[in-house]
Short mmCIF file of C-alpha atoms and ligand atoms in Angstrom, two decimals:
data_model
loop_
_atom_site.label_atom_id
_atom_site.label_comp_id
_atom_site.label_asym_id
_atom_site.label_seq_id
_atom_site.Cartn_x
_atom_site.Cartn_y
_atom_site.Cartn_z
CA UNK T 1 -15.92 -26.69 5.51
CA UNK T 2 -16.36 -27.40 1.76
CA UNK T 3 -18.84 -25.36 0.09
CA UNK T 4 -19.79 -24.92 -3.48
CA UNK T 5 -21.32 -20.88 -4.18
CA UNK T 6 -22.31 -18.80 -7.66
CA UNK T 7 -20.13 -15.99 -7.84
CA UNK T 8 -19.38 -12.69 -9.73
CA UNK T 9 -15.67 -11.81 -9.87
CA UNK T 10 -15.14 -8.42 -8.42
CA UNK T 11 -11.49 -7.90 -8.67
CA UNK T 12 -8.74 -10.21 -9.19
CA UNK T 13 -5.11 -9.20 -7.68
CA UNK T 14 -1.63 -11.11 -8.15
CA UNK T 15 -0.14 -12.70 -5.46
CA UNK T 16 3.66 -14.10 -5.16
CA UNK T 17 4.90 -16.31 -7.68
CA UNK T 18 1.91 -17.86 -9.25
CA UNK T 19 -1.54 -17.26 -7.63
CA UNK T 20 -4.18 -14.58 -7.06
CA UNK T 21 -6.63 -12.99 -4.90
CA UNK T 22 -9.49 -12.25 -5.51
CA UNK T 23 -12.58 -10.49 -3.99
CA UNK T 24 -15.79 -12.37 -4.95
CA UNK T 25 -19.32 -11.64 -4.56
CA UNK T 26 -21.04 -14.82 -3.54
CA UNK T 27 -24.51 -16.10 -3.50
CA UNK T 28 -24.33 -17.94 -0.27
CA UNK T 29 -22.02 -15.64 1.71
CA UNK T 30 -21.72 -12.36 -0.02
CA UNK T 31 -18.48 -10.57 -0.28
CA UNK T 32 -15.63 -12.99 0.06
CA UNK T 33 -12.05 -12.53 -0.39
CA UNK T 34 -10.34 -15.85 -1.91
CA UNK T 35 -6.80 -17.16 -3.17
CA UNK T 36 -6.52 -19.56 -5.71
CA UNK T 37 -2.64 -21.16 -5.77
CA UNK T 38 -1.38 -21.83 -8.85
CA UNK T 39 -4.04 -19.50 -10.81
CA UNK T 40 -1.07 -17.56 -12.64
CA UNK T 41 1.31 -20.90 -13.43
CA UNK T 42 1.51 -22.35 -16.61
CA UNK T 43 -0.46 -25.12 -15.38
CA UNK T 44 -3.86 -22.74 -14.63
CA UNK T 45 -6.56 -25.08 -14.17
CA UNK T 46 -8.63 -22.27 -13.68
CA UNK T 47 -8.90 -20.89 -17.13
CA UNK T 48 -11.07 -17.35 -17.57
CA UNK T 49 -13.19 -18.16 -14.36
CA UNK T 50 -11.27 -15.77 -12.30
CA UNK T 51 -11.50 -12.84 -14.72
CA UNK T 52 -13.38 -9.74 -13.10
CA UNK T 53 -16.86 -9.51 -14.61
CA UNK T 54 -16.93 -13.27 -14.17
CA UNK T 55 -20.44 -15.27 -13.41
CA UNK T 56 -18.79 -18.60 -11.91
CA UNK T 57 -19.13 -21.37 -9.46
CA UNK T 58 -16.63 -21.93 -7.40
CA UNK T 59 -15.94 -24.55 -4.89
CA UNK T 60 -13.65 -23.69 -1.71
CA UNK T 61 -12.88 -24.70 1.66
CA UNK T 62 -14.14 -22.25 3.80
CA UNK T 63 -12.90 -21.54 7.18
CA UNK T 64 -14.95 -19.73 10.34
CA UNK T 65 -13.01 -16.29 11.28
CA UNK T 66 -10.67 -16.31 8.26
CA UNK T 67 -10.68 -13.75 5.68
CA UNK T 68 -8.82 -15.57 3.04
CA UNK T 69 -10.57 -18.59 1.87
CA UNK T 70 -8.79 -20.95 -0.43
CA UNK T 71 -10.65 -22.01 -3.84
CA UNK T 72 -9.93 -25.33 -5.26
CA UNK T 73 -12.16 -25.15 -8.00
CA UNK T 74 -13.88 -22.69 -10.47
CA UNK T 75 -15.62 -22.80 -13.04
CA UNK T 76 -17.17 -20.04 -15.75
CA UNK T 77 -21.30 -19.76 -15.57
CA UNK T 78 -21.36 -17.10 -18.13
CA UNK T 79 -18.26 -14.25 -18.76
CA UNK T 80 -20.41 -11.55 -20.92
CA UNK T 81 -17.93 -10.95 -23.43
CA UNK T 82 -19.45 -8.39 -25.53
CA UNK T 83 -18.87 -6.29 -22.19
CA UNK T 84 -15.28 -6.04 -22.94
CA UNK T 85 -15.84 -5.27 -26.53
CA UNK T 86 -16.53 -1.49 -25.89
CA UNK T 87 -14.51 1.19 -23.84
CA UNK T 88 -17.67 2.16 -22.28
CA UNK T 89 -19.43 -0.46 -21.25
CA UNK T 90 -16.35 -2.55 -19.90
CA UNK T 91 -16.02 0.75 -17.46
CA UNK T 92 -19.43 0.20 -16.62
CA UNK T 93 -19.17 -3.04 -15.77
CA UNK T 94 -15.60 -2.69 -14.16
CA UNK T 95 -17.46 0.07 -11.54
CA UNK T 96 -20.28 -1.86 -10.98
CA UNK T 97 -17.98 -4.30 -9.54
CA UNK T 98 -15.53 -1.49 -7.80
CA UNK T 99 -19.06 -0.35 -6.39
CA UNK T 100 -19.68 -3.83 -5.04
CA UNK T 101 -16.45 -4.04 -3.62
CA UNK T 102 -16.87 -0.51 -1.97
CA UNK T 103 -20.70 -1.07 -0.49
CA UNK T 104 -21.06 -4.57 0.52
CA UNK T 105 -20.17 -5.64 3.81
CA UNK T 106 -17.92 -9.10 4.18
CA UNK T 107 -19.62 -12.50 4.40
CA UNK T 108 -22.79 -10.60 4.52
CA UNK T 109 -25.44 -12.28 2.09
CA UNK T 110 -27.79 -10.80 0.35
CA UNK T 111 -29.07 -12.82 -2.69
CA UNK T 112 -31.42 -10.01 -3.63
CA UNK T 113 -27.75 -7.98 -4.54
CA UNK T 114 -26.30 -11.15 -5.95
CA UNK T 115 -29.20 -11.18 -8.07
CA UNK T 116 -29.61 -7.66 -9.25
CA UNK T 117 -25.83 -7.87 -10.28
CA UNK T 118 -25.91 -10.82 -12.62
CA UNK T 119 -29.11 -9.13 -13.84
CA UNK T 120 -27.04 -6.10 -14.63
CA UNK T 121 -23.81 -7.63 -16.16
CA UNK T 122 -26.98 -9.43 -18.33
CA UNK T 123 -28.25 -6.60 -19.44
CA UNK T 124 -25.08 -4.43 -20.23
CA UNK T 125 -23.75 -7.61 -21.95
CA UNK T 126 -27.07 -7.27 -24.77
CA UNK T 127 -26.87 -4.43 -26.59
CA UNK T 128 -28.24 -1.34 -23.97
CA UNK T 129 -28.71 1.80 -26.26
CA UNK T 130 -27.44 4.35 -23.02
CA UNK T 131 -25.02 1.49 -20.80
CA UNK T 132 -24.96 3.98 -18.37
CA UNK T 133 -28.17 3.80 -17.09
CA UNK T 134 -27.28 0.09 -15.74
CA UNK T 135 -24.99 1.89 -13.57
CA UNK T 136 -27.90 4.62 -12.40
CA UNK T 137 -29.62 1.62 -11.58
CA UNK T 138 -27.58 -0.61 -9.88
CA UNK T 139 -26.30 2.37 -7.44
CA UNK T 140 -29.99 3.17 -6.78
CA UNK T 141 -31.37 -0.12 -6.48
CA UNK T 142 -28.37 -1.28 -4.20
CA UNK T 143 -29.66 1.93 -2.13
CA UNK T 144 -33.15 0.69 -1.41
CA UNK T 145 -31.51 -2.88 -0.64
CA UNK T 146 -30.14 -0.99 2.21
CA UNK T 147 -33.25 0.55 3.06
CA UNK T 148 -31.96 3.87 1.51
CA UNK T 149 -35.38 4.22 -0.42
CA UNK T 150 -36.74 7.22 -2.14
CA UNK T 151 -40.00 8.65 -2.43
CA UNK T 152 -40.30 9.55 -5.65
CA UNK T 153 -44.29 9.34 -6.80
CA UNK T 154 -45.51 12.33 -4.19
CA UNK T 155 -44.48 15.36 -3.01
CA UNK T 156 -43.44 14.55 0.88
CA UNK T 157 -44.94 18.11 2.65
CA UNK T 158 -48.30 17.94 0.55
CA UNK T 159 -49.00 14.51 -1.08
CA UNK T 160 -49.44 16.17 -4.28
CA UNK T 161 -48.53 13.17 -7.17
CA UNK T 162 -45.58 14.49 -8.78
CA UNK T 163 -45.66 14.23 -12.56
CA UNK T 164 -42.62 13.11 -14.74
CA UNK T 165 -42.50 12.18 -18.19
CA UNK T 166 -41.24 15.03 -20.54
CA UNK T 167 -43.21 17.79 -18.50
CA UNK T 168 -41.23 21.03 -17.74
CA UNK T 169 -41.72 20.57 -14.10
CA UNK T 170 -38.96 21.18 -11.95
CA UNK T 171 -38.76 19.55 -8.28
CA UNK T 172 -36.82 19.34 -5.15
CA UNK T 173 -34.61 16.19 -4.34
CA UNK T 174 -33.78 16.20 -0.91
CA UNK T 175 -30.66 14.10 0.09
CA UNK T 176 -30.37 13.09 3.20
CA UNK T 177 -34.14 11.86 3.29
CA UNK T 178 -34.54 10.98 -0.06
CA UNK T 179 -38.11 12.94 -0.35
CA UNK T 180 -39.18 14.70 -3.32
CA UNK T 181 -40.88 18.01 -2.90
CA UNK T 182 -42.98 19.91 -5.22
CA UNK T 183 -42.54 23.36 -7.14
CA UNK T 184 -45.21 24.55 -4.36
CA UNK T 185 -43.42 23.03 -0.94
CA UNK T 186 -40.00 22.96 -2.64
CA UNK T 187 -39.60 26.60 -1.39
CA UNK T 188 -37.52 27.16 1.75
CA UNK T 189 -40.56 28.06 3.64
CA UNK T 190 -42.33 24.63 2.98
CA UNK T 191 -39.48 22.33 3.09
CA UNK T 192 -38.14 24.04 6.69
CA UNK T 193 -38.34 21.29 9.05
CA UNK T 194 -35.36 22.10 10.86
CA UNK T 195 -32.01 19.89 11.53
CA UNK T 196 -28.72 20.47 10.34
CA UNK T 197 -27.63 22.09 6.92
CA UNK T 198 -26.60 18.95 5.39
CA UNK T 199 -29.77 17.21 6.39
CA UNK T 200 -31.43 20.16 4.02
CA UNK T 201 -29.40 19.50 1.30
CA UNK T 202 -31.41 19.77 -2.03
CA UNK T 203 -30.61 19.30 -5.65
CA UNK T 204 -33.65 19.95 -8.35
CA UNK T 205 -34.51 17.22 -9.99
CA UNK T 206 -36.24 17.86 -13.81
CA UNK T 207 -39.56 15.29 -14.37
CA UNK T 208 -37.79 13.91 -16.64
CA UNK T 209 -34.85 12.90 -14.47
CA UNK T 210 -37.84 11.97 -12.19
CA UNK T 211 -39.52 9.43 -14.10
CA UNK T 212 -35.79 8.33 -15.38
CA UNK T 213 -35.37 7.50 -11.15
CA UNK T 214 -38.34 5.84 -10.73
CA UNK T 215 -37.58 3.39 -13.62
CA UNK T 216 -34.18 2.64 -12.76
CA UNK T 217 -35.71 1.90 -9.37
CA UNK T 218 -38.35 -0.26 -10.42
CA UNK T 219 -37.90 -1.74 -13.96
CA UNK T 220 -36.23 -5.10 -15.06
CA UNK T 221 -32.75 -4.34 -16.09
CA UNK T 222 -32.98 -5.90 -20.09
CA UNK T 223 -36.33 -3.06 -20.37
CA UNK T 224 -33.71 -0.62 -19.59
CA UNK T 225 -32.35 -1.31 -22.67
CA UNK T 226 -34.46 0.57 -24.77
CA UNK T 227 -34.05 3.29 -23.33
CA UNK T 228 -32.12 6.42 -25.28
CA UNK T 229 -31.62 8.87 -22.07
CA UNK T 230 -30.68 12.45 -23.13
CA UNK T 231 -27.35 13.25 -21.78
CA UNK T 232 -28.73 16.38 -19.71
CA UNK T 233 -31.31 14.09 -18.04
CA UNK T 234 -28.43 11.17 -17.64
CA UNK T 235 -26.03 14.31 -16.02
CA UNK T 236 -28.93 15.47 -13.62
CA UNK T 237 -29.44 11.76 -12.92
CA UNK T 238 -25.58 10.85 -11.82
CA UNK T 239 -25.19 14.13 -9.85
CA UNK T 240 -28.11 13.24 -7.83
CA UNK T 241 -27.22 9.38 -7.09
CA UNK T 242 -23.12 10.76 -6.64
CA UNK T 243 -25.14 12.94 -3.78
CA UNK T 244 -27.16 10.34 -2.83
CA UNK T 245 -25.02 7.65 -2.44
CA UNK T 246 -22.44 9.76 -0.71
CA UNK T 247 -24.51 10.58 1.52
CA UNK T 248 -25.46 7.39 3.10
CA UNK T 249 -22.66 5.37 2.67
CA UNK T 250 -18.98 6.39 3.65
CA UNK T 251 -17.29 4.00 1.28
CA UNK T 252 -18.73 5.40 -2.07
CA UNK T 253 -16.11 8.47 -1.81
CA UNK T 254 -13.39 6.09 -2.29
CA UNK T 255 -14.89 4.83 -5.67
CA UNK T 256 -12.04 5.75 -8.21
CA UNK T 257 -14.07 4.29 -11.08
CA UNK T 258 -16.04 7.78 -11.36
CA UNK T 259 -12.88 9.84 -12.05
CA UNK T 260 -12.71 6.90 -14.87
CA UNK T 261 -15.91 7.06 -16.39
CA UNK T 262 -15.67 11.13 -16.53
CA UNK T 263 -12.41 10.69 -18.07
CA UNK T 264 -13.69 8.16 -20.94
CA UNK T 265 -16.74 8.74 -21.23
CA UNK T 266 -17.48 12.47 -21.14
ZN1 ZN B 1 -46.06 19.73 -2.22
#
């Protein structure tokens, strides 16, 4: 079957003499792993399509039960260059796509995720004042398209509204359920609900970090980048998500692009 998809390139491997494969996260079909012959000869037909980071359209023949699918044509959409003009936000970018390639299932589509990452690479390609929040956001939002979705607005024993902003108040995140508990239930006493000890798992969360979650979870990606986020609140904000996403999906501890970002960007 010939079919015609929008993709971002996710990763882009060399194979024998002259052509590649590459791992593609598609519109129509979601991940999908692709060669393209001849995409290394001198004759590349190709051109920068098939460069990670890559908004394209490609056209391939696509076969039932096969996990290689063979492209026969692609061509650039948009390739976000001023991404790879800075250390830091071409590591961005490069784990957004090594999360991609970690979370999503094969041939499993989900436009909503297609979306959200072209709306990222977007965003991190104009001029964000903290980059890193486009990764907060896309590991968060990517949660709650997996129906991994926080509470974050009231305290999950009491109801109480929790307040964020740049209030002193200190809460309880708890992993494995996402709730958020305040400085009243957060105690062991009110938060004892039984279940095992990783199921109780907290980390405190500041209200700043709080309100930091709940616009990462909710706000277009370009308003994120106005944002200058303190590096304490960014910290509190990756160790919770790192907990988070761990947590609920098996895959993230494989993600070698955090031992890269703490190594060039700390
Ligand atoms: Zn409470």
């Amino acid at each position: 079957m010939i079919v015609k998809t929008e993709v971002v390139v996710l990763r882009s491997i060399k194979y024998g003499e002259s052509s590649k494969i590459l791992t593609l996260y598609s519109k129509e079909f979601g991940k999908i792993s692709c060669i393209a012959k001849g995409a290394r000869s001198a004759k590349n037909k190709f051109g920068s399509s098939m460069e990670p980071l890559t908004h394209s359209l490609v056209v391939l023949y696509k076969k039932e039960h096969r996990d290689l699918h063979l492209i026969s044509q692609c061509d650039a959409l948009k390739t976000f260059k001023n991404i790879g003009k800075d250390l830091e936000r071409l590591t961005i970018g490069l784990a957004i796509a090594e999360f991609l390639y970690r979370i999503a299932h094969n041939e499993e589509k989900n436009e909503h995720l297609f979306d959200l990452v072209i709306e990222s690479l977007t965003a991190l390609d104009a001029e964000p004042k903290t980059p890193m929040i486009h990764f907060h956001a896309v590991q968060l939002r990517t949660a709650i398209l997996f129906g991994y979705s926080p509470a974050l607005n009231f305290c999950s024993t009491c109801g109480k509204e929790l307040l964020g902003g740049s209030g002193e108040y200190r809460y309880a995140f708890q992993i494995a359920r996402g709730a958020v508990f305040c400085n009243v239930c957060m105690s062991p006493e009110g938060t004892s609900s039984g279940g095992q000890a990783s199921e109780q798992m907290m980390v405190t969360v500041s209200a700043p970090a709080l309100q930091l979650l709940r616009r990462c979870s909710t706000s277009a990606m370009l308003s994120l980048n106005f944002l200058v986020v303190d590096p304490k609140v960014g910290n509190e904000l990756e160790e919770i998500l790192r907990f988070y996403l761990q947590y609920h999906f098996e895959q993230y501890k494989s993600m070698k692009s955090l031992d890269l970002m703490q190594y060039y960007l700390k």
